[in-house]
Amino acid sequence: MHSVRPFLLLDVDGPLNPYAAKPERRPAGYTTHRMRPEGWDDPRLRPLRVWLNPDHGPALLALPYDLVWATTWRHEANAWIAPRLGLPPLPVVDWPELHSAARDDGVHWKTRRLVEWAAGRAFAWVDDEIGDADRAFVAAHRSGPALLHRVDPRIGLLPGDFAALAAWARRAPG
Ligand SMILES: [Mg+2]
């Protein structure tokens, strides 16, 4: 076991909200929520439809990680997502600029910031937009162990994902 637990850097849309599932086929175990986070309070906008699985909160808390939001929801994840999953307020990675222009090297706009934020502490990053360029970037720039775990946004987190995360935390050098 680690003396210091790794961070679990957690995206919302994709892993927790399988937004890419067919609208008429909400995945089993999920409930539908309508949300108006900051910036979405214009009555001309329809509320955001968010699917959440209430089993995910306890499953995340059972993992040997320190949970951190790494999402465009930023601090709004603590207002809108955490309570519905039974999670306490979590630390939030803030982004100096959201969705900065795509980079020629194909590295996701979150990747550099997450490596910097973890500051050498072991981390797992769970996101639906992880690609090969991100794996290469993290391998070249991290100073601690890192797991980049992609989740299919049509499906969301499954028991196998939780098992893989738990296994990595047990194995990763502290
Ligand atoms: Mg996402």
mmCIF file with all atom_site columns, C-alpha atoms and ligand atoms in Angstrom:
data_model
loop_
_atom_site.group_PDB
_atom_site.id
_atom_site.type_symbol
_atom_site.label_atom_id
_atom_site.label_alt_id
_atom_site.label_comp_id
_atom_site.label_asym_id
_atom_site.label_entity_id
_atom_site.label_seq_id
_atom_site.pdbx_PDB_ins_code
_atom_site.Cartn_x
_atom_site.Cartn_y
_atom_site.Cartn_z
_atom_site.occupancy
_atom_site.B_iso_or_equiv
_atom_site.pdbx_formal_charge
_atom_site.auth_seq_id
_atom_site.auth_comp_id
_atom_site.auth_asym_id
_atom_site.auth_atom_id
_atom_site.pdbx_PDB_model_num
ATOM   1   C  CA . MET A 1 1   ? 0.000   0.000  0.000   1.00 0.00 ? 1   MET A CA 1
ATOM   2   C  CA . HIS A 1 2   ? 1.013   3.595  -0.506  1.00 0.00 ? 2   HIS A CA 1
ATOM   3   C  CA . SER A 1 3   ? 1.803   5.907  2.320   1.00 0.00 ? 3   SER A CA 1
ATOM   4   C  CA . VAL A 1 4   ? 0.355   8.595  0.041   1.00 0.00 ? 4   VAL A CA 1
ATOM   5   C  CA . ARG A 1 5   ? -2.577  7.548  -2.096  1.00 0.00 ? 5   ARG A CA 1
ATOM   6   C  CA . PRO A 1 6   ? -2.539  8.300  -5.791  1.00 0.00 ? 6   PRO A CA 1
ATOM   7   C  CA . PHE A 1 7   ? -4.877  10.906 -7.203  1.00 0.00 ? 7   PHE A CA 1
ATOM   8   C  CA . LEU A 1 8   ? -7.837  9.793  -9.269  1.00 0.00 ? 8   LEU A CA 1
ATOM   9   C  CA . LEU A 1 9   ? -8.340  12.618 -11.785 1.00 0.00 ? 9   LEU A CA 1
ATOM   10  C  CA . LEU A 1 10  ? -11.914 12.188 -12.811 1.00 0.00 ? 10  LEU A CA 1
ATOM   11  C  CA . ASP A 1 11  ? -13.749 13.446 -15.883 1.00 0.00 ? 11  ASP A CA 1
ATOM   12  C  CA . VAL A 1 12  ? -17.570 13.728 -15.715 1.00 0.00 ? 12  VAL A CA 1
ATOM   13  C  CA . ASP A 1 13  ? -18.913 13.622 -19.278 1.00 0.00 ? 13  ASP A CA 1
ATOM   14  C  CA . GLY A 1 14  ? -18.031 10.183 -20.582 1.00 0.00 ? 14  GLY A CA 1
ATOM   15  C  CA . PRO A 1 15  ? -17.014 8.208  -17.486 1.00 0.00 ? 15  PRO A CA 1
ATOM   16  C  CA . LEU A 1 16  ? -19.856 9.237  -15.142 1.00 0.00 ? 16  LEU A CA 1
ATOM   17  C  CA . ASN A 1 17  ? -22.325 10.616 -17.690 1.00 0.00 ? 17  ASN A CA 1
ATOM   18  C  CA . PRO A 1 18  ? -22.333 8.318  -20.758 1.00 0.00 ? 18  PRO A CA 1
ATOM   19  C  CA . TYR A 1 19  ? -23.551 11.136 -22.964 1.00 0.00 ? 19  TYR A CA 1
ATOM   20  C  CA . ALA A 1 20  ? -22.817 9.290  -26.198 1.00 0.00 ? 20  ALA A CA 1
ATOM   21  C  CA . ALA A 1 21  ? -25.257 6.462  -25.520 1.00 0.00 ? 21  ALA A CA 1
ATOM   22  C  CA . LYS A 1 22  ? -28.318 6.544  -27.750 1.00 0.00 ? 22  LYS A CA 1
ATOM   23  C  CA . PRO A 1 23  ? -30.944 8.851  -26.190 1.00 0.00 ? 23  PRO A CA 1
ATOM   24  C  CA . GLU A 1 24  ? -33.572 6.146  -26.220 1.00 0.00 ? 24  GLU A CA 1
ATOM   25  C  CA . ARG A 1 25  ? -31.184 3.686  -24.591 1.00 0.00 ? 25  ARG A CA 1
ATOM   26  C  CA . ARG A 1 26  ? -30.137 5.074  -21.267 1.00 0.00 ? 26  ARG A CA 1
ATOM   27  C  CA . PRO A 1 27  ? -27.627 2.545  -19.899 1.00 0.00 ? 27  PRO A CA 1
ATOM   28  C  CA . ALA A 1 28  ? -28.883 0.269  -17.143 1.00 0.00 ? 28  ALA A CA 1
ATOM   29  C  CA . GLY A 1 29  ? -28.432 1.560  -13.618 1.00 0.00 ? 29  GLY A CA 1
ATOM   30  C  CA . TYR A 1 30  ? -28.510 5.249  -14.608 1.00 0.00 ? 30  TYR A CA 1
ATOM   31  C  CA . THR A 1 31  ? -31.028 7.910  -13.644 1.00 0.00 ? 31  THR A CA 1
ATOM   32  C  CA . THR A 1 32  ? -31.773 11.066 -15.647 1.00 0.00 ? 32  THR A CA 1
ATOM   33  C  CA . HIS A 1 33  ? -31.110 14.523 -14.256 1.00 0.00 ? 33  HIS A CA 1
ATOM   34  C  CA . ARG A 1 34  ? -31.764 17.956 -15.745 1.00 0.00 ? 34  ARG A CA 1
ATOM   35  C  CA . MET A 1 35  ? -29.131 20.463 -14.751 1.00 0.00 ? 35  MET A CA 1
ATOM   36  C  CA . ARG A 1 36  ? -28.547 24.165 -15.115 1.00 0.00 ? 36  ARG A CA 1
ATOM   37  C  CA . PRO A 1 37  ? -24.966 24.778 -14.067 1.00 0.00 ? 37  PRO A CA 1
ATOM   38  C  CA . GLU A 1 38  ? -23.442 28.234 -14.181 1.00 0.00 ? 38  GLU A CA 1
ATOM   39  C  CA . GLY A 1 39  ? -23.518 29.539 -17.729 1.00 0.00 ? 39  GLY A CA 1
ATOM   40  C  CA . TRP A 1 40  ? -26.531 27.385 -18.515 1.00 0.00 ? 40  TRP A CA 1
ATOM   41  C  CA . ASP A 1 41  ? -29.163 29.439 -16.736 1.00 0.00 ? 41  ASP A CA 1
ATOM   42  C  CA . ASP A 1 42  ? -30.440 31.193 -19.871 1.00 0.00 ? 42  ASP A CA 1
ATOM   43  C  CA . PRO A 1 43  ? -34.116 30.068 -20.074 1.00 0.00 ? 43  PRO A CA 1
ATOM   44  C  CA . ARG A 1 44  ? -33.752 29.800 -23.850 1.00 0.00 ? 44  ARG A CA 1
ATOM   45  C  CA . LEU A 1 45  ? -31.342 26.933 -23.284 1.00 0.00 ? 45  LEU A CA 1
ATOM   46  C  CA . ARG A 1 46  ? -32.785 23.565 -22.435 1.00 0.00 ? 46  ARG A CA 1
ATOM   47  C  CA . PRO A 1 47  ? -31.356 22.152 -19.226 1.00 0.00 ? 47  PRO A CA 1
ATOM   48  C  CA . LEU A 1 48  ? -28.492 19.725 -19.694 1.00 0.00 ? 48  LEU A CA 1
ATOM   49  C  CA . ARG A 1 49  ? -29.556 16.115 -19.615 1.00 0.00 ? 49  ARG A CA 1
ATOM   50  C  CA . VAL A 1 50  ? -27.127 14.198 -17.436 1.00 0.00 ? 50  VAL A CA 1
ATOM   51  C  CA . TRP A 1 51  ? -27.235 10.475 -16.742 1.00 0.00 ? 51  TRP A CA 1
ATOM   52  C  CA . LEU A 1 52  ? -25.695 9.346  -13.462 1.00 0.00 ? 52  LEU A CA 1
ATOM   53  C  CA . ASN A 1 53  ? -25.359 5.974  -11.820 1.00 0.00 ? 53  ASN A CA 1
ATOM   54  C  CA . PRO A 1 54  ? -25.792 6.245  -8.043  1.00 0.00 ? 54  PRO A CA 1
ATOM   55  C  CA . ASP A 1 55  ? -23.626 3.139  -7.547  1.00 0.00 ? 55  ASP A CA 1
ATOM   56  C  CA . HIS A 1 56  ? -20.618 5.049  -8.869  1.00 0.00 ? 56  HIS A CA 1
ATOM   57  C  CA . GLY A 1 57  ? -20.221 7.242  -5.789  1.00 0.00 ? 57  GLY A CA 1
ATOM   58  C  CA . PRO A 1 58  ? -19.708 4.385  -3.312  1.00 0.00 ? 58  PRO A CA 1
ATOM   59  C  CA . ALA A 1 59  ? -17.573 2.506  -5.853  1.00 0.00 ? 59  ALA A CA 1
ATOM   60  C  CA . LEU A 1 60  ? -15.297 5.533  -6.286  1.00 0.00 ? 60  LEU A CA 1
ATOM   61  C  CA . LEU A 1 61  ? -15.015 6.112  -2.545  1.00 0.00 ? 61  LEU A CA 1
ATOM   62  C  CA . ALA A 1 62  ? -14.009 2.470  -2.077  1.00 0.00 ? 62  ALA A CA 1
ATOM   63  C  CA . LEU A 1 63  ? -11.002 2.898  -4.385  1.00 0.00 ? 63  LEU A CA 1
ATOM   64  C  CA . PRO A 1 64  ? -7.613  3.527  -2.744  1.00 0.00 ? 64  PRO A CA 1
ATOM   65  C  CA . TYR A 1 65  ? -7.277  6.998  -4.307  1.00 0.00 ? 65  TYR A CA 1
ATOM   66  C  CA . ASP A 1 66  ? -7.783  10.629 -3.443  1.00 0.00 ? 66  ASP A CA 1
ATOM   67  C  CA . LEU A 1 67  ? -10.576 11.715 -5.790  1.00 0.00 ? 67  LEU A CA 1
ATOM   68  C  CA . VAL A 1 68  ? -10.207 14.940 -7.774  1.00 0.00 ? 68  VAL A CA 1
ATOM   69  C  CA . TRP A 1 69  ? -12.490 16.526 -10.389 1.00 0.00 ? 69  TRP A CA 1
ATOM   70  C  CA . ALA A 1 70  ? -10.749 16.959 -13.739 1.00 0.00 ? 70  ALA A CA 1
ATOM   71  C  CA . THR A 1 71  ? -13.681 18.145 -15.819 1.00 0.00 ? 71  THR A CA 1
ATOM   72  C  CA . THR A 1 72  ? -15.057 21.147 -17.684 1.00 0.00 ? 72  THR A CA 1
ATOM   73  C  CA . TRP A 1 73  ? -17.690 21.208 -14.927 1.00 0.00 ? 73  TRP A CA 1
ATOM   74  C  CA . ARG A 1 74  ? -14.916 22.494 -12.655 1.00 0.00 ? 74  ARG A CA 1
ATOM   75  C  CA . HIS A 1 75  ? -16.324 23.546 -9.243  1.00 0.00 ? 75  HIS A CA 1
ATOM   76  C  CA . GLU A 1 76  ? -19.856 22.999 -10.580 1.00 0.00 ? 76  GLU A CA 1
ATOM   77  C  CA . ALA A 1 77  ? -19.182 19.244 -10.295 1.00 0.00 ? 77  ALA A CA 1
ATOM   78  C  CA . ASN A 1 78  ? -19.335 19.660 -6.524  1.00 0.00 ? 78  ASN A CA 1
ATOM   79  C  CA . ALA A 1 79  ? -22.710 21.411 -6.778  1.00 0.00 ? 79  ALA A CA 1
ATOM   80  C  CA . TRP A 1 80  ? -24.395 19.245 -9.394  1.00 0.00 ? 80  TRP A CA 1
ATOM   81  C  CA . ILE A 1 81  ? -22.664 15.858 -9.660  1.00 0.00 ? 81  ILE A CA 1
ATOM   82  C  CA . ALA A 1 82  ? -21.165 14.967 -6.285  1.00 0.00 ? 82  ALA A CA 1
ATOM   83  C  CA . PRO A 1 83  ? -24.398 15.172 -4.215  1.00 0.00 ? 83  PRO A CA 1
ATOM   84  C  CA . ARG A 1 84  ? -26.270 12.948 -6.657  1.00 0.00 ? 84  ARG A CA 1
ATOM   85  C  CA . LEU A 1 85  ? -23.579 10.282 -6.416  1.00 0.00 ? 85  LEU A CA 1
ATOM   86  C  CA . GLY A 1 86  ? -23.177 10.526 -2.642  1.00 0.00 ? 86  GLY A CA 1
ATOM   87  C  CA . LEU A 1 87  ? -19.687 11.997 -2.968  1.00 0.00 ? 87  LEU A CA 1
ATOM   88  C  CA . PRO A 1 88  ? -18.326 14.671 -0.648  1.00 0.00 ? 88  PRO A CA 1
ATOM   89  C  CA . PRO A 1 89  ? -17.047 17.906 -2.198  1.00 0.00 ? 89  PRO A CA 1
ATOM   90  C  CA . LEU A 1 90  ? -13.799 17.082 -3.984  1.00 0.00 ? 90  LEU A CA 1
ATOM   91  C  CA . PRO A 1 91  ? -10.766 19.143 -4.954  1.00 0.00 ? 91  PRO A CA 1
ATOM   92  C  CA . VAL A 1 92  ? -11.032 20.571 -8.464  1.00 0.00 ? 92  VAL A CA 1
ATOM   93  C  CA . VAL A 1 93  ? -8.392  20.962 -11.141 1.00 0.00 ? 93  VAL A CA 1
ATOM   94  C  CA . ASP A 1 94  ? -9.029  24.369 -12.618 1.00 0.00 ? 94  ASP A CA 1
ATOM   95  C  CA . TRP A 1 95  ? -8.121  25.133 -16.204 1.00 0.00 ? 95  TRP A CA 1
ATOM   96  C  CA . PRO A 1 96  ? -6.426  28.371 -17.141 1.00 0.00 ? 96  PRO A CA 1
ATOM   97  C  CA . GLU A 1 97  ? -8.291  28.243 -20.431 1.00 0.00 ? 97  GLU A CA 1
ATOM   98  C  CA . LEU A 1 98  ? -11.004 25.807 -21.400 1.00 0.00 ? 98  LEU A CA 1
ATOM   99  C  CA . HIS A 1 99  ? -10.766 23.992 -24.702 1.00 0.00 ? 99  HIS A CA 1
ATOM   100 C  CA . SER A 1 100 ? -7.729  25.820 -25.907 1.00 0.00 ? 100 SER A CA 1
ATOM   101 C  CA . ALA A 1 101 ? -7.184  25.388 -29.617 1.00 0.00 ? 101 ALA A CA 1
ATOM   102 C  CA . ALA A 1 102 ? -6.291  21.892 -30.734 1.00 0.00 ? 102 ALA A CA 1
ATOM   103 C  CA . ARG A 1 103 ? -2.571  21.391 -30.736 1.00 0.00 ? 103 ARG A CA 1
ATOM   104 C  CA . ASP A 1 104 ? -0.650  20.077 -33.675 1.00 0.00 ? 104 ASP A CA 1
ATOM   105 C  CA . ASP A 1 105 ? 0.777   17.286 -31.575 1.00 0.00 ? 105 ASP A CA 1
ATOM   106 C  CA . GLY A 1 106 ? -2.703  15.914 -30.789 1.00 0.00 ? 106 GLY A CA 1
ATOM   107 C  CA . VAL A 1 107 ? -2.193  16.160 -27.032 1.00 0.00 ? 107 VAL A CA 1
ATOM   108 C  CA . HIS A 1 108 ? -5.470  16.805 -25.213 1.00 0.00 ? 108 HIS A CA 1
ATOM   109 C  CA . TRP A 1 109 ? -5.873  20.266 -23.696 1.00 0.00 ? 109 TRP A CA 1
ATOM   110 C  CA . LYS A 1 110 ? -6.144  18.739 -20.209 1.00 0.00 ? 110 LYS A CA 1
ATOM   111 C  CA . THR A 1 111 ? -3.015  16.620 -20.347 1.00 0.00 ? 111 THR A CA 1
ATOM   112 C  CA . ARG A 1 112 ? -0.250  19.135 -19.621 1.00 0.00 ? 112 ARG A CA 1
ATOM   113 C  CA . ARG A 1 113 ? -2.243  20.707 -16.843 1.00 0.00 ? 113 ARG A CA 1
ATOM   114 C  CA . LEU A 1 114 ? -2.917  17.364 -15.147 1.00 0.00 ? 114 LEU A CA 1
ATOM   115 C  CA . VAL A 1 115 ? 0.737   16.352 -15.185 1.00 0.00 ? 115 VAL A CA 1
ATOM   116 C  CA . GLU A 1 116 ? 1.622   19.742 -13.725 1.00 0.00 ? 116 GLU A CA 1
ATOM   117 C  CA . TRP A 1 117 ? -1.175  19.565 -11.137 1.00 0.00 ? 117 TRP A CA 1
ATOM   118 C  CA . ALA A 1 118 ? -0.169  16.093 -9.890  1.00 0.00 ? 118 ALA A CA 1
ATOM   119 C  CA . ALA A 1 119 ? 3.347   17.466 -9.331  1.00 0.00 ? 119 ALA A CA 1
ATOM   120 C  CA . GLY A 1 120 ? 5.022   14.085 -9.297  1.00 0.00 ? 120 GLY A CA 1
ATOM   121 C  CA . ARG A 1 121 ? 2.438   12.268 -7.193  1.00 0.00 ? 121 ARG A CA 1
ATOM   122 C  CA . ALA A 1 122 ? 1.087   9.028  -8.705  1.00 0.00 ? 122 ALA A CA 1
ATOM   123 C  CA . PHE A 1 123 ? -2.185  9.528  -10.553 1.00 0.00 ? 123 PHE A CA 1
ATOM   124 C  CA . ALA A 1 124 ? -4.773  7.752  -12.629 1.00 0.00 ? 124 ALA A CA 1
ATOM   125 C  CA . TRP A 1 125 ? -6.633  9.888  -15.165 1.00 0.00 ? 125 TRP A CA 1
ATOM   126 C  CA . VAL A 1 126 ? -10.070 8.617  -16.188 1.00 0.00 ? 126 VAL A CA 1
ATOM   127 C  CA . ASP A 1 127 ? -11.489 10.284 -19.305 1.00 0.00 ? 127 ASP A CA 1
ATOM   128 C  CA . ASP A 1 128 ? -13.228 9.426  -22.560 1.00 0.00 ? 128 ASP A CA 1
ATOM   129 C  CA . GLU A 1 129 ? -10.885 11.575 -24.678 1.00 0.00 ? 129 GLU A CA 1
ATOM   130 C  CA . ILE A 1 130 ? -7.515  10.025 -23.890 1.00 0.00 ? 130 ILE A CA 1
ATOM   131 C  CA . GLY A 1 131 ? -5.461  9.122  -26.943 1.00 0.00 ? 131 GLY A CA 1
ATOM   132 C  CA . ASP A 1 132 ? -2.028  7.881  -27.921 1.00 0.00 ? 132 ASP A CA 1
ATOM   133 C  CA . ALA A 1 133 ? -0.542  11.387 -27.967 1.00 0.00 ? 133 ALA A CA 1
ATOM   134 C  CA . ASP A 1 134 ? -1.581  11.825 -24.345 1.00 0.00 ? 134 ASP A CA 1
ATOM   135 C  CA . ARG A 1 135 ? 0.017   8.540  -23.339 1.00 0.00 ? 135 ARG A CA 1
ATOM   136 C  CA . ALA A 1 136 ? 3.235   9.559  -25.075 1.00 0.00 ? 136 ALA A CA 1
ATOM   137 C  CA . PHE A 1 137 ? 3.184   13.015 -23.497 1.00 0.00 ? 137 PHE A CA 1
ATOM   138 C  CA . VAL A 1 138 ? 2.627   11.664 -19.995 1.00 0.00 ? 138 VAL A CA 1
ATOM   139 C  CA . ALA A 1 139 ? 5.303   8.988  -20.422 1.00 0.00 ? 139 ALA A CA 1
ATOM   140 C  CA . ALA A 1 140 ? 7.779   11.688 -21.434 1.00 0.00 ? 140 ALA A CA 1
ATOM   141 C  CA . HIS A 1 141 ? 6.847   14.356 -18.878 1.00 0.00 ? 141 HIS A CA 1
ATOM   142 C  CA . ARG A 1 142 ? 5.515   12.759 -15.726 1.00 0.00 ? 142 ARG A CA 1
ATOM   143 C  CA . SER A 1 143 ? 7.704   12.452 -12.706 1.00 0.00 ? 143 SER A CA 1
ATOM   144 C  CA . GLY A 1 144 ? 5.586   9.831  -10.926 1.00 0.00 ? 144 GLY A CA 1
ATOM   145 C  CA . PRO A 1 145 ? 3.624   6.726  -11.912 1.00 0.00 ? 145 PRO A CA 1
ATOM   146 C  CA . ALA A 1 146 ? 0.612   7.453  -14.090 1.00 0.00 ? 146 ALA A CA 1
ATOM   147 C  CA . LEU A 1 147 ? -2.281  5.470  -15.531 1.00 0.00 ? 147 LEU A CA 1
ATOM   148 C  CA . LEU A 1 148 ? -4.334  6.901  -18.390 1.00 0.00 ? 148 LEU A CA 1
ATOM   149 C  CA . HIS A 1 149 ? -7.596  5.007  -18.367 1.00 0.00 ? 149 HIS A CA 1
ATOM   150 C  CA . ARG A 1 150 ? -9.979  5.652  -21.249 1.00 0.00 ? 150 ARG A CA 1
ATOM   151 C  CA . VAL A 1 151 ? -13.708 5.045  -20.780 1.00 0.00 ? 151 VAL A CA 1
ATOM   152 C  CA . ASP A 1 152 ? -16.175 4.680  -23.644 1.00 0.00 ? 152 ASP A CA 1
ATOM   153 C  CA . PRO A 1 153 ? -18.629 7.637  -23.496 1.00 0.00 ? 153 PRO A CA 1
ATOM   154 C  CA . ARG A 1 154 ? -21.402 5.419  -24.858 1.00 0.00 ? 154 ARG A CA 1
ATOM   155 C  CA . ILE A 1 155 ? -21.089 3.144  -21.831 1.00 0.00 ? 155 ILE A CA 1
ATOM   156 C  CA . GLY A 1 156 ? -19.526 4.950  -18.872 1.00 0.00 ? 156 GLY A CA 1
ATOM   157 C  CA . LEU A 1 157 ? -17.643 3.361  -16.005 1.00 0.00 ? 157 LEU A CA 1
ATOM   158 C  CA . LEU A 1 158 ? -18.168 -0.373 -15.615 1.00 0.00 ? 158 LEU A CA 1
ATOM   159 C  CA . PRO A 1 159 ? -17.164 -2.787 -12.830 1.00 0.00 ? 159 PRO A CA 1
ATOM   160 C  CA . GLY A 1 160 ? -14.118 -3.777 -14.908 1.00 0.00 ? 160 GLY A CA 1
ATOM   161 C  CA . ASP A 1 161 ? -12.890 -0.175 -14.873 1.00 0.00 ? 161 ASP A CA 1
ATOM   162 C  CA . PHE A 1 162 ? -13.102 -0.032 -11.085 1.00 0.00 ? 162 PHE A CA 1
ATOM   163 C  CA . ALA A 1 163 ? -11.246 -3.352 -10.853 1.00 0.00 ? 163 ALA A CA 1
ATOM   164 C  CA . ALA A 1 164 ? -8.492  -2.084 -13.177 1.00 0.00 ? 164 ALA A CA 1
ATOM   165 C  CA . LEU A 1 165 ? -8.104  1.115  -11.169 1.00 0.00 ? 165 LEU A CA 1
ATOM   166 C  CA . ALA A 1 166 ? -7.930  -0.776 -7.878  1.00 0.00 ? 166 ALA A CA 1
ATOM   167 C  CA . ALA A 1 167 ? -5.366  -3.199 -9.303  1.00 0.00 ? 167 ALA A CA 1
ATOM   168 C  CA . TRP A 1 168 ? -3.159  -0.395 -10.605 1.00 0.00 ? 168 TRP A CA 1
ATOM   169 C  CA . ALA A 1 169 ? -3.196  1.432  -7.264  1.00 0.00 ? 169 ALA A CA 1
ATOM   170 C  CA . ARG A 1 170 ? -2.065  -1.742 -5.519  1.00 0.00 ? 170 ARG A CA 1
ATOM   171 C  CA . ARG A 1 171 ? 0.775   -2.242 -8.027  1.00 0.00 ? 171 ARG A CA 1
ATOM   172 C  CA . ALA A 1 172 ? 2.023   1.270  -8.670  1.00 0.00 ? 172 ALA A CA 1
ATOM   173 C  CA . PRO A 1 173 ? 5.134   2.183  -6.747  1.00 0.00 ? 173 PRO A CA 1
ATOM   174 C  CA . GLY A 1 174 ? 4.335   4.896  -4.204  1.00 0.00 ? 174 GLY A CA 1
HETATM 175 MG MG . MG  B 2 .   ? -15.270 13.703 -21.171 1.00 0.00 ? 1   MG  B MG 1
#
